[in-house]
Coordinates of N, CA and C in Angstrom, one line a residue:
M1492 N -5.3 -102.0 44.0 CA -4.1 -102.1 44.7 C -3.0 -101.5 44.0
A1493 N -2.0 -101.0 44.7 CA -0.8 -100.1 44.3 C 0.2 -101.2 43.8
D1494 N 0.6 -100.9 42.8 CA 1.7 -101.4 42.5 C 2.7 -100.7 41.5
F1495 N 3.8 -101.7 40.8 CA 4.5 -100.9 40.2 C 4.6 -100.7 38.6
T1496 N 3.3 -100.7 38.1 CA 2.7 -100.9 36.4 C 3.3 -99.0 36.2
G1497 N 4.1 -98.8 35.3 CA 4.5 -97.6 34.7 C 5.8 -97.1 35.2
I1498 N 6.7 -98.2 36.0 CA 8.0 -97.8 36.4 C 8.9 -98.4 35.6
P1499 N 9.4 -98.3 34.6 CA 10.2 -99.0 33.7 C 11.3 -99.9 34.9
L1500 N 11.9 -98.8 35.2 CA 13.4 -99.6 36.6 C 12.6 -101.1 36.8
L1501 N 11.6 -100.8 37.3 CA 11.1 -101.8 38.1 C 10.3 -103.0 37.7
A1502 N 10.1 -102.6 36.5 CA 9.5 -103.6 35.3 C 9.9 -105.2 35.7
D1503 N 10.7 -105.5 35.4 CA 11.0 -107.2 35.6 C 11.4 -107.5 37.0
I1504 N 10.9 -107.0 37.9 CA 11.2 -107.2 39.7 C 10.5 -108.7 39.9
P1505 N 11.3 -109.0 40.6 CA 10.2 -110.9 40.7 C 9.2 -110.5 41.3
D1506 N 8.3 -111.4 41.2 CA 6.8 -111.2 42.2 C 6.9 -111.3 43.6
D1507 N 7.9 -112.0 44.3 CA 7.9 -112.1 45.6 C 8.4 -110.4 46.2
V1508 N 9.5 -110.5 45.4 CA 10.0 -108.6 45.8 C 9.2 -108.1 45.3
A1509 N 8.6 -107.7 44.6 CA 8.1 -106.8 44.1 C 6.7 -106.3 45.3
K1510 N 6.1 -107.8 45.3 CA 4.6 -107.4 46.8 C 5.4 -107.4 47.8
W1511 N 6.7 -107.8 48.4 CA 7.2 -107.1 49.8 C 7.3 -105.7 49.6
A1512 N 7.8 -105.5 48.8 CA 8.1 -103.8 48.1 C 7.3 -102.6 48.2
V1513 N 6.4 -102.9 47.6 CA 4.9 -102.4 47.4 C 4.7 -101.8 48.8
D1514 N 4.8 -102.8 49.7 CA 4.0 -102.6 51.1 C 4.7 -101.5 51.9
Q1515 N 6.0 -101.4 51.6 CA 7.2 -100.3 51.7 C 7.0 -99.1 51.6
C1516 N 6.0 -98.8 50.2 CA 6.2 -97.3 49.4 C 4.6 -96.8 49.9
R1517 N 4.8 -95.7 49.2 CA 3.6 -94.6 49.4 C 3.8 -94.0 48.3
W1518 N 2.1 -94.1 47.8 CA 1.6 -92.7 46.5 C 1.5 -91.4 46.8
K1519 N 1.4 -90.7 46.1 CA 1.7 -89.1 46.4 C 1.2 -88.3 45.5
S1520 N 0.1 -87.6 45.0 CA 0.1 -86.5 44.2 C 1.1 -85.0 44.6
Y1521 N 1.2 -84.6 43.4 CA 1.6 -83.0 43.6 C 0.7 -82.2 42.7
E1522 N 0.7 -80.8 43.4 CA -0.1 -79.7 42.1 C 1.1 -79.1 41.6
A1523 N 1.2 -78.8 40.3 CA 1.7 -78.2 39.5 C 2.3 -77.0 40.8
H1524 N 4.0 -76.5 40.1 CA 4.8 -75.8 41.2 C 5.1 -76.2 42.3
E1525 N 4.5 -77.6 42.7 CA 4.7 -77.7 44.5 C 5.9 -78.4 44.7
L1526 N 6.7 -78.1 45.7 CA 8.1 -78.8 46.2 C 7.8 -80.2 46.6
I1527 N 8.4 -81.0 45.5 CA 8.4 -81.8 46.1 C 9.9 -82.6 46.7
V1528 N 10.8 -82.3 46.8 CA 12.3 -81.9 47.1 C 12.8 -80.9 47.1
D1529 N 13.8 -80.8 48.6 CA 14.6 -79.1 48.5 C 15.8 -79.5 48.6
Y1530 N 16.9 -79.0 48.4 CA 18.2 -78.8 48.2 C 18.3 -78.8 49.6
G1531 N 19.3 -79.9 50.1 CA 19.8 -80.1 51.3 C 18.9 -80.6 52.5
D1532 N 18.0 -81.0 51.6 CA 17.0 -82.0 52.7 C 17.9 -83.1 52.8
E1533 N 17.4 -84.2 54.3 CA 18.3 -85.1 54.8 C 17.4 -86.6 54.4
S1534 N 16.3 -86.3 53.5 CA 15.6 -87.4 53.0 C 16.8 -88.2 52.3
N1535 N 16.1 -89.5 52.1 CA 16.9 -90.7 50.7 C 16.0 -91.1 50.6
E1536 N 14.4 -91.0 50.6 CA 13.6 -91.6 49.3 C 14.2 -91.6 47.9
V1537 N 13.6 -93.0 47.3 CA 13.7 -92.4 46.0 C 12.5 -92.5 45.3
I1538 N 12.2 -91.6 44.5 CA 10.9 -91.2 43.7 C 10.6 -91.5 42.4
F1539 N 10.2 -92.1 41.9 CA 9.4 -92.7 40.9 C 8.2 -91.5 40.0
I1540 N 8.2 -91.5 38.9 CA 7.4 -90.5 38.6 C 6.1 -91.4 37.5
I1541 N 5.4 -91.2 38.3 CA 4.1 -92.3 37.5 C 3.1 -91.3 36.6
S1542 N 3.2 -90.4 36.8 CA 2.2 -89.7 35.5 C 3.2 -88.3 36.1
G1543 N 2.8 -87.2 35.4 CA 3.0 -85.5 35.0 C 4.7 -85.4 34.7
Q1544 N 5.2 -84.5 35.2 CA 6.6 -83.9 34.9 C 7.2 -83.3 36.1
V1545 N 8.5 -83.3 36.1 CA 9.3 -82.6 37.2 C 10.7 -81.5 36.6
R1546 N 11.2 -80.4 37.5 CA 11.8 -79.7 37.1 C 12.8 -80.0 38.1
V1547 N 14.2 -80.3 38.0 CA 15.5 -80.5 38.9 C 16.5 -79.2 38.7
L1548 N 16.7 -78.6 39.6 CA 17.2 -77.5 39.8 C 17.8 -76.6 41.0
M1549 N 18.6 -75.9 40.7 CA 19.6 -75.2 42.2 C 19.3 -73.7 41.7
S1550 N 18.9 -73.1 43.2 CA 18.8 -71.7 42.8 C 20.3 -71.0 44.2
S1551 N 20.5 -70.1 43.6 CA 21.6 -69.4 44.4 C 21.1 -68.4 45.6
A1552 N 21.7 -68.0 46.4 CA 21.0 -67.1 47.0 C 20.2 -65.7 47.0
Y1553 N 21.2 -65.7 45.7 CA 20.7 -64.3 45.1 C 19.3 -64.5 44.3
G1554 N 18.6 -65.9 44.3 CA 17.6 -65.9 43.4 C 17.6 -66.7 42.0
R1555 N 18.7 -66.8 41.4 CA 19.1 -67.6 39.8 C 18.8 -69.1 40.4
H1556 N 18.6 -69.3 38.9 CA 17.8 -70.5 38.9 C 18.7 -71.1 38.1
V1557 N 19.3 -72.3 38.0 CA 20.0 -73.4 37.0 C 19.1 -74.5 36.9
I1558 N 18.4 -74.8 35.4 CA 18.0 -76.2 35.5 C 18.4 -76.9 34.9
L1559 N 19.1 -78.1 36.3 CA 19.5 -79.2 35.7 C 19.0 -80.3 34.6
N1560 N 17.7 -80.9 35.0 CA 16.6 -81.6 33.9 C 15.6 -80.9 34.1
H1561 N 14.5 -82.1 33.2 CA 13.1 -82.1 33.3 C 12.9 -83.7 33.5
L1562 N 12.3 -84.2 33.9 CA 12.0 -85.4 34.2 C 10.3 -86.1 34.1
D1563 N 10.5 -87.0 33.1 CA 9.2 -87.3 32.9 C 8.9 -88.8 33.4
R1564 N 7.0 -89.0 33.3 CA 7.1 -90.4 33.7 C 7.7 -91.4 33.1
G1565 N 7.3 -92.2 34.3 CA 8.3 -93.5 33.8 C 9.8 -93.3 34.9
D1566 N 10.6 -91.9 34.5 CA 11.7 -91.6 35.3 C 11.9 -91.6 37.0
F1567 N 12.7 -91.2 37.4 CA 12.6 -91.4 38.7 C 14.1 -90.5 39.2
F1568 N 14.2 -90.2 40.6 CA 15.0 -88.8 41.2 C 15.4 -89.7 42.9
G1569 N 16.8 -88.9 43.3 CA 16.9 -89.2 44.6 C 17.7 -90.8 44.9
E1570 N 18.2 -91.2 43.8 CA 18.9 -92.3 43.9 C 20.1 -92.1 44.8
M1571 N 20.4 -91.0 44.5 CA 21.9 -90.2 44.7 C 21.9 -91.0 46.4
S1572 N 21.0 -90.1 46.8 CA 21.1 -89.9 48.8 C 20.6 -91.5 49.4
A1573 N 19.9 -92.1 48.6 CA 19.8 -93.3 49.0 C 21.0 -94.0 49.0
I1574 N 21.8 -94.1 47.7 CA 23.1 -95.0 47.8 C 24.3 -94.1 48.8
D1575 N 24.2 -93.0 49.1 CA 25.5 -92.4 49.7 C 25.1 -92.1 51.1
G1576 N 24.2 -91.7 51.0 CA 23.3 -91.6 52.5 C 23.8 -89.4 52.6
R1577 N 24.0 -89.2 51.7 CA 24.1 -87.4 51.7 C 23.0 -86.9 51.5
S1578 N 22.9 -85.5 51.9 CA 21.6 -84.6 51.9 C 21.4 -84.5 50.2
R1579 N 20.2 -83.3 50.1 CA 19.9 -83.7 48.9 C 20.5 -82.9 48.0
S1580 N 21.0 -83.1 46.6 CA 22.3 -82.4 45.7 C 21.2 -81.1 44.9
A1581 N 19.8 -81.3 44.9 CA 18.9 -80.2 44.1 C 17.5 -80.0 44.5
S1582 N 17.0 -79.4 44.2 CA 15.7 -79.2 44.3 C 14.8 -79.9 43.1
V1583 N 13.4 -80.3 43.5 CA 12.7 -80.7 42.5 C 11.2 -80.1 42.8
V1584 N 10.7 -79.5 41.8 CA 9.4 -78.8 41.6 C 8.4 -79.8 40.3
A1585 N 7.5 -80.1 40.8 CA 6.7 -80.7 39.9 C 5.9 -79.3 38.5
L1586 N 5.9 -79.8 37.6 CA 5.5 -79.1 36.4 C 4.6 -78.8 36.2
F1587 N 3.6 -79.8 36.4 CA 2.5 -80.1 35.8 C 1.7 -80.9 37.6
T1588 N 0.5 -81.6 37.1 CA 0.0 -82.2 38.2 C 0.8 -83.3 38.5
S1589 N 1.4 -84.0 39.1 CA 1.9 -85.5 39.2 C 1.8 -86.0 40.6
E1590 N 2.0 -87.5 39.7 CA 1.4 -88.4 40.9 C 3.0 -89.3 40.9
V1591 N 3.0 -89.8 42.3 CA 4.8 -90.3 42.3 C 4.5 -91.6 43.0
C1592 N 5.2 -92.3 43.0 CA 5.6 -93.5 44.3 C 7.0 -93.0 45.0
I1593 N 6.7 -93.2 46.4 CA 7.8 -93.1 47.0 C 8.7 -94.2 47.7
M1594 N 9.6 -94.3 47.5 CA 10.2 -95.6 48.2 C 11.2 -95.4 48.9
P1595 N 11.3 -96.0 50.2 CA 12.5 -95.7 51.3 C 13.8 -95.9 50.7
G1596 N 14.8 -95.2 51.0 CA 16.3 -95.5 50.5 C 16.4 -96.7 50.4
D1597 N 16.4 -97.1 51.9 CA 17.1 -98.5 52.5 C 16.8 -99.2 51.6
I1598 N 15.4 -99.6 51.4 CA 14.6 -100.5 50.1 C 15.2 -100.8 48.7
F1599 N 15.4 -99.3 48.5 CA 16.0 -98.9 46.9 C 17.1 -100.1 46.7
V1600 N 18.3 -99.3 48.4 CA 19.3 -100.0 48.0 C 19.2 -101.5 48.1
K1601 N 18.2 -102.2 48.5 CA 18.2 -103.5 48.9 C 17.9 -104.4 48.0
I1602 N 16.9 -103.7 47.6 CA 16.3 -104.1 45.7 C 17.6 -104.5 44.8
S1603 N 17.6 -103.1 44.5 CA 19.2 -102.9 43.8 C 20.4 -103.9 43.6
T1604 N 20.7 -104.2 45.3 CA 21.7 -105.2 45.6 C 21.6 -106.5 45.3
T1605 N 20.2 -106.7 45.1 CA 19.7 -108.0 45.3 C 19.1 -108.5 43.6
V1606 N 18.9 -107.9 42.7 CA 18.3 -107.9 41.5 C 19.2 -107.1 40.9
P1607 N 20.2 -108.0 40.1 CA 20.8 -107.3 39.0 C 20.1 -106.4 38.0
D1608 N 19.4 -107.1 37.7 CA 18.8 -106.1 36.6 C 18.5 -104.8 36.7
I1609 N 18.1 -104.5 38.0 CA 17.7 -103.4 38.4 C 18.6 -102.2 38.8
A1610 N 19.6 -103.2 39.2 CA 21.2 -102.6 39.6 C 21.9 -101.9 38.1
L1611 N 22.0 -102.6 37.0 CA 22.2 -102.6 35.9 C 21.6 -101.3 35.3
R1612 N 20.3 -101.2 35.2 CA 19.6 -100.1 34.9 C 19.9 -98.5 35.4
T1613 N 20.0 -98.7 36.8 CA 19.9 -97.9 37.9 C 21.8 -97.4 37.5
M1614 N 22.3 -98.0 37.3 CA 23.9 -97.2 36.5 C 23.9 -97.1 35.1
E1615 N 23.4 -97.4 34.0 CA 23.0 -96.6 33.3 C 22.0 -96.0 33.2
K1616 N 21.0 -95.4 33.8 CA 20.8 -94.1 34.2 C 21.5 -93.1 34.6
L1617 N 22.2 -93.6 36.2 CA 23.3 -92.3 36.5 C 24.4 -92.0 35.7
T1618 N 24.7 -93.2 34.5 CA 25.7 -92.7 33.5 C 25.0 -91.8 32.4
E1619 N 24.3 -92.2 32.2 CA 23.2 -91.5 31.1 C 23.2 -90.0 31.8
R1620 N 22.9 -89.6 33.4 CA 22.8 -88.2 33.2 C 24.2 -87.7 33.4
V1621 N 25.4 -88.2 33.6 CA 26.6 -87.8 33.7 C 27.3 -87.3 33.1
R1622 N 26.7 -88.1 32.0 CA 26.9 -87.3 30.3 C 26.3 -86.6 30.0
T1623 N 24.9 -86.3 30.4 CA 24.2 -84.8 30.1 C 25.1 -83.8 30.3
I1624 N 25.7 -83.9 31.9 CA 26.2 -82.9 32.5 C 27.4 -82.4 32.0
N1625 N 28.4 -83.4 31.9 CA 29.4 -83.6 30.9 C 29.3 -82.9 29.7
E1626 N 28.5 -82.9 29.2 CA 28.2 -82.0 27.5 C 27.8 -80.8 27.7
R1627 N 27.0 -80.5 28.6 CA 26.4 -79.5 29.2 C 27.9 -78.2 29.7
L1628 N 28.8 -78.7 30.6 CA 29.9 -78.5 31.3 C 30.5 -78.2 30.1
A1629 N 30.9 -78.5 29.4 CA 32.1 -78.4 27.7 C 31.3 -77.6 27.0
E1630 N 29.6 -77.4 26.9 CA 29.1 -76.3 26.1 C 29.1 -75.1 26.7
Q1631 N 29.3 -75.1 28.1 CA 29.5 -73.6 28.8 C 30.9 -73.1 28.2
A1632 N 32.0 -74.3 28.3 CA 33.3 -73.5 27.8 C 33.6 -73.6 26.7
F1633 N 32.9 -73.9 26.0 CA 33.3 -74.0 24.2 C 32.2 -73.1 23.7
L1634 N 31.5 -72.7 23.9 CA 29.9 -72.6 22.9 C 29.4 -71.1 22.9
T1635 N 29.1 -70.9 22.4 CA 28.4 -69.1 22.2 C 27.1 -69.2 22.8
A1636 N 26.1 -68.2 23.3 CA 25.1 -68.7 23.8 C 23.9 -69.4 22.7
R1637 N 24.4 -68.3 21.4 CA 23.6 -69.5 20.5 C 24.0 -70.6 20.1
Q1638 N 24.9 -71.2 20.2 CA 25.5 -72.2 20.3 C 24.7 -73.2 21.2
R1639 N 25.1 -72.8 22.4 CA 24.5 -73.4 23.5 C 23.2 -73.7 23.0
L1640 N 22.1 -72.6 22.6 CA 20.7 -72.3 22.2 C 20.4 -73.8 21.3
C1641 N 21.5 -73.8 20.3 CA 20.8 -74.7 19.6 C 21.1 -76.2 19.7
A1642 N 22.3 -76.6 20.5 CA 22.5 -77.5 21.0 C 21.8 -78.2 22.2
E1643 N 20.8 -76.9 23.1 CA 19.7 -77.5 23.5 C 18.6 -78.5 23.2
L1644 N 17.9 -76.9 22.0 CA 16.6 -77.4 21.3 C 17.4 -78.8 20.6
L1645 N 18.5 -79.0 20.0 CA 18.5 -80.8 19.5 C 18.3 -81.7 20.6
R1646 N 18.5 -81.5 21.7 CA 18.8 -81.9 22.7 C 17.4 -82.3 23.1
Q1647 N 16.5 -81.5 23.2 CA 15.3 -81.8 23.9 C 14.1 -82.4 22.3
S1648 N 14.6 -82.2 21.4 CA 13.8 -82.6 20.2 C 13.3 -83.8 20.2
R1649 N 12.4 -84.2 19.4 CA 12.1 -85.6 19.1 C 11.4 -85.6 17.6
P1650 N 12.0 -86.7 16.9 CA 11.2 -86.5 15.6 C 9.7 -86.4 15.5
R1651 N 9.6 -85.1 14.1 CA 8.2 -84.7 13.9 C 7.4 -85.5 13.0
S1652 N 6.2 -86.3 13.4 CA 5.3 -87.0 13.1 C 5.6 -86.6 11.1
G1653 N 5.5 -87.6 10.3 CA 4.9 -86.9 9.0 C 6.2 -86.1 8.2
H1654 N 7.0 -85.8 8.7 CA 8.3 -84.9 8.2 C 9.7 -85.8 8.6
P1655 N 9.9 -86.3 8.5 CA 11.3 -87.3 8.0 C 12.5 -86.2 8.7
D1656 N 12.7 -85.3 8.2 CA 13.9 -84.3 7.8 C 13.6 -83.3 9.2
Q1657 N 12.9 -83.5 9.8 CA 12.6 -82.4 11.2 C 12.3 -82.9 12.3
R1658 N 12.4 -82.4 12.8 CA 12.2 -82.3 14.8 C 11.1 -81.5 15.3
I1659 N 11.3 -81.9 16.3 CA 10.3 -80.9 17.2 C 10.5 -80.6 18.7
V1660 N 10.1 -79.5 18.9 CA 10.4 -79.5 20.4 C 9.1 -78.9 21.2
S1661 N 8.3 -80.1 21.8 CA 6.4 -80.2 22.0 C 6.4 -80.2 23.8
P1662 N 5.6 -79.4 24.3 CA 4.9 -77.9 24.2 C 6.3 -77.2 23.9
P1663 N 5.7 -76.0 23.4 CA 6.9 -74.9 23.0 C 7.4 -74.7 24.1
P1664 N 9.1 -74.6 23.9 CA 9.5 -74.6 25.4 C 9.3 -72.8 25.4
I1665 N 9.4 -72.8 27.5 CA 9.3 -71.3 27.6 C 10.9 -70.5 27.9
Q1666 N 10.9 -69.6 27.2 CA 12.4 -68.7 27.2 C 12.7 -68.7 28.2
E1667 N 12.4 -68.5 29.2 CA 13.5 -68.1 30.5 C 14.0 -69.7 31.3
D1668 N 12.7 -70.5 30.5 CA 13.8 -72.2 30.8 C 14.8 -72.4 30.1
L1669 N 14.7 -72.5 29.0 CA 15.5 -72.3 27.9 C 17.1 -71.4 28.5
A1670 N 16.9 -69.9 29.3 CA 18.1 -69.1 29.6 C 18.3 -70.1 30.1
N1671 N 17.8 -70.8 31.7 CA 18.1 -71.2 32.6 C 19.3 -72.6 32.8
L1672 N 18.5 -72.9 31.2 CA 19.0 -74.2 31.0 C 20.4 -74.2 30.3
I1673 N 20.7 -72.8 29.4 CA 21.9 -72.5 29.2 C 23.1 -71.6 29.4
S1674 N 22.3 -71.3 30.9 CA 23.1 -70.2 32.1 C 23.0 -69.1 31.0
S1675 N 22.1 -68.5 30.3 CA 22.0 -67.1 29.9 C 21.3 -66.4 30.2
R1676 N 20.4 -65.2 29.8 CA 18.9 -64.2 30.3 C 18.4 -64.4 29.2
R1677 N 17.2 -64.3 29.7 CA 15.7 -64.9 28.6 C 15.9 -63.6 27.3
E1678 N 16.2 -61.9 27.4 CA 16.6 -61.6 26.4 C 17.5 -62.1 25.5
V1679 N 18.8 -62.9 25.9 CA 19.5 -63.2 24.9 C 19.1 -64.4 24.0
V1680 N 18.0 -65.4 25.0 CA 17.5 -66.3 24.4 C 16.4 -65.8 23.1
S1681 N 15.5 -64.9 23.7 CA 14.5 -64.1 22.6 C 15.3 -63.9 21.5
R1682 N 16.5 -63.5 21.3 CA 16.7 -62.7 20.4 C 17.5 -63.7 19.4
E1683 N 17.9 -64.5 20.5 CA 18.5 -65.8 19.3 C 17.6 -66.7 18.6
L1684 N 16.1 -67.2 19.3 CA 15.4 -67.2 18.7 C 15.0 -66.7 17.3
S1685 N 14.7 -65.6 17.5 CA 14.2 -64.6 16.5 C 15.1 -64.7 15.2
A1686 N 16.9 -64.7 15.7 CA 17.8 -65.0 14.8 C 17.3 -66.4 13.9
L1687 N 17.6 -67.1 15.1 CA 17.0 -68.7 14.1 C 15.9 -69.1 13.3
T1688 N 15.0 -68.3 13.7 CA 13.6 -68.1 12.8 C 14.2 -67.2 11.5
K1689 N 14.5 -65.9 11.5 CA 14.5 -65.5 10.5 C 15.7 -66.3 9.4
D1690 N 16.7 -67.1 9.7 CA 17.5 -67.9 9.2 C 17.0 -69.5 8.5
G1691 N 15.8 -69.8 9.0 CA 15.3 -70.5 8.1 C 15.5 -72.0 8.8
V1692 N 15.9 -71.9 9.9 CA 16.3 -73.2 10.5 C 15.5 -73.7 11.7
I1693 N 14.7 -72.7 12.5 CA 13.2 -73.2 12.9 C 12.2 -72.3 13.0
E1694 N 11.0 -73.2 13.5 CA 10.0 -72.8 12.8 C 8.9 -72.2 14.2
R1695 N 8.3 -71.3 14.8 CA 7.2 -71.6 15.7 C 5.8 -71.7 15.4
S1696 N 5.4 -72.8 16.0 CA 3.8 -72.9 16.0 C 3.1 -73.6 17.2
R1697 N 2.2 -73.1 17.2 CA 1.1 -73.6 18.7 C 1.6 -74.7 19.2
G1698 N 1.9 -76.0 18.6 CA 2.2 -77.2 18.8 C 3.5 -77.2 19.3
G1699 N 4.3 -76.4 19.2 CA 5.9 -76.4 19.2 C 6.6 -75.9 18.9
L1700 N 8.0 -75.8 18.7 CA 8.9 -75.1 17.8 C 9.5 -76.5 17.3
I1701 N 9.6 -76.0 15.8 CA 9.7 -77.2 14.7 C 10.8 -76.8 14.4
L1702 N 12.5 -77.8 14.3 CA 13.6 -77.4 14.2 C 13.5 -78.0 12.4
T1703 N 13.3 -76.7 11.6 CA 13.2 -77.5 10.0 C 14.1 -77.6 9.2
D1704 N 15.5 -77.1 9.5 CA 16.7 -77.3 9.4 C 17.5 -77.8 10.8
V1705 N 17.0 -79.7 11.0 CA 17.9 -80.3 11.6 C 19.7 -79.9 11.6
D1706 N 20.2 -80.4 10.1 CA 21.4 -79.7 9.8 C 22.0 -78.8 10.3
G1707 N 21.2 -77.9 9.8 CA 22.1 -76.4 10.1 C 22.1 -76.2 11.3
L1708 N 21.1 -76.7 12.2 CA 21.7 -76.5 13.7 C 22.4 -77.0 14.0
S1709 N 22.6 -78.6 13.9 CA 23.8 -79.2 14.3 C 25.1 -78.6 13.8
R1710 N 25.3 -78.1 12.7 CA 26.8 -77.4 11.9 C 26.8 -76.4 13.3
R1711 N 26.2 -75.7 13.8 CA 25.9 -74.4 14.1 C 27.1 -75.0 16.0
V1712 N 26.6 -76.1 16.4 CA 27.5 -76.8 17.1 C 28.9 -77.4 17.0
E1713 N 28.8 -78.1 15.8 CA 29.8 -79.2 15.5 C 31.0 -78.0 14.7
E1714 N 30.4 -76.8 14.9 CA 31.8 -76.1 14.5 C 32.7 -75.8 15.4
A1715 N 32.2 -75.7 16.8 CA 33.1 -75.4 17.9 C 32.9 -77.0 18.8
M1716 N 32.6 -78.1 18.8 CA 32.8 -79.1 19.5 C 32.8 -80.7 18.7
G1717 N 31.9 -80.7 17.8 CA 31.6 -81.8 17.3 C 30.3 -82.2 17.3
P1718 N 29.8 -83.5 17.2 CA 28.2 -83.8 16.7 C 27.5 -83.4 18.2
I1719 N 26.4 -83.7 18.4 CA 25.6 -83.2 19.6 C 24.6 -84.2 19.3
R1720 N 23.9 -85.1 20.2 CA 23.3 -85.8 19.8 C 21.6 -85.2 20.5
P1721 N 20.6 -85.9 19.4 CA 19.1 -85.0 19.6 C 18.4 -85.5 20.9

C-alpha cells in the first residue's frame, strides 16, 4: 500500500489526513535524463522525490543551460505553482532512475493550510532556496570564475569520513555541470580545477573530489564577500 514513507515534509502528518491525501496522489518512475517538468507547463502538482536525484534548470533559446539546483531523495519541487497558480518557472530532469510521488496542487495547499507543521517546513524550504539564490547572485556580481568555483565546491561538499579536516564532493562533479552552475565555460572550470589541484587545496579521486584544504578554499571566497557555508 502506498504511503508517505521517505517524505520528510509529510512525516508528522495526522493519520486521517495521510489516509485521505494518499488516495489523491500517484507514484511514477522516471528514467535517467527523462523530463519530469518542463518550463512553462501549466501543471501545478507538487512532486516528492522517493528515490534518485533530479536537476532543476533553465535553458535559453540558444541552447545555453543554467543549473539552478540538484534535489535528492526526500526533497520536493513544484510548490510554487501550487501556491500561486502560475506556470512552471523551470524545467526538472531526472539525473538517475527516480521514483516520485505526485500530489495535486490543491491537495498540497489544503494540507499546508490545515497542518501548521507542514506549512512551517514548506516556508523553511522556500527560505533556504531563496538564500541560496541570493548567494549565487552575489557571487555572480562580486566573484571571479575561480572564486565562484570554490564557493560551489564548498556548497556541494560534505564531511569526509575518517578525515575531520577534509570535505568531499561525491560522486565527482561533472565539469560541464559545474560550469553551468557558476555561469562559466567547461574549459574555464577544467583550468581552474587543475590550478586548485596544483595549489594542493583539492585532490581528485575515483570516489569524489576531495577538498584537502577547506580553509584555503574558504579564504579565496572570503577575500571578496565573506564566509560561504559548506
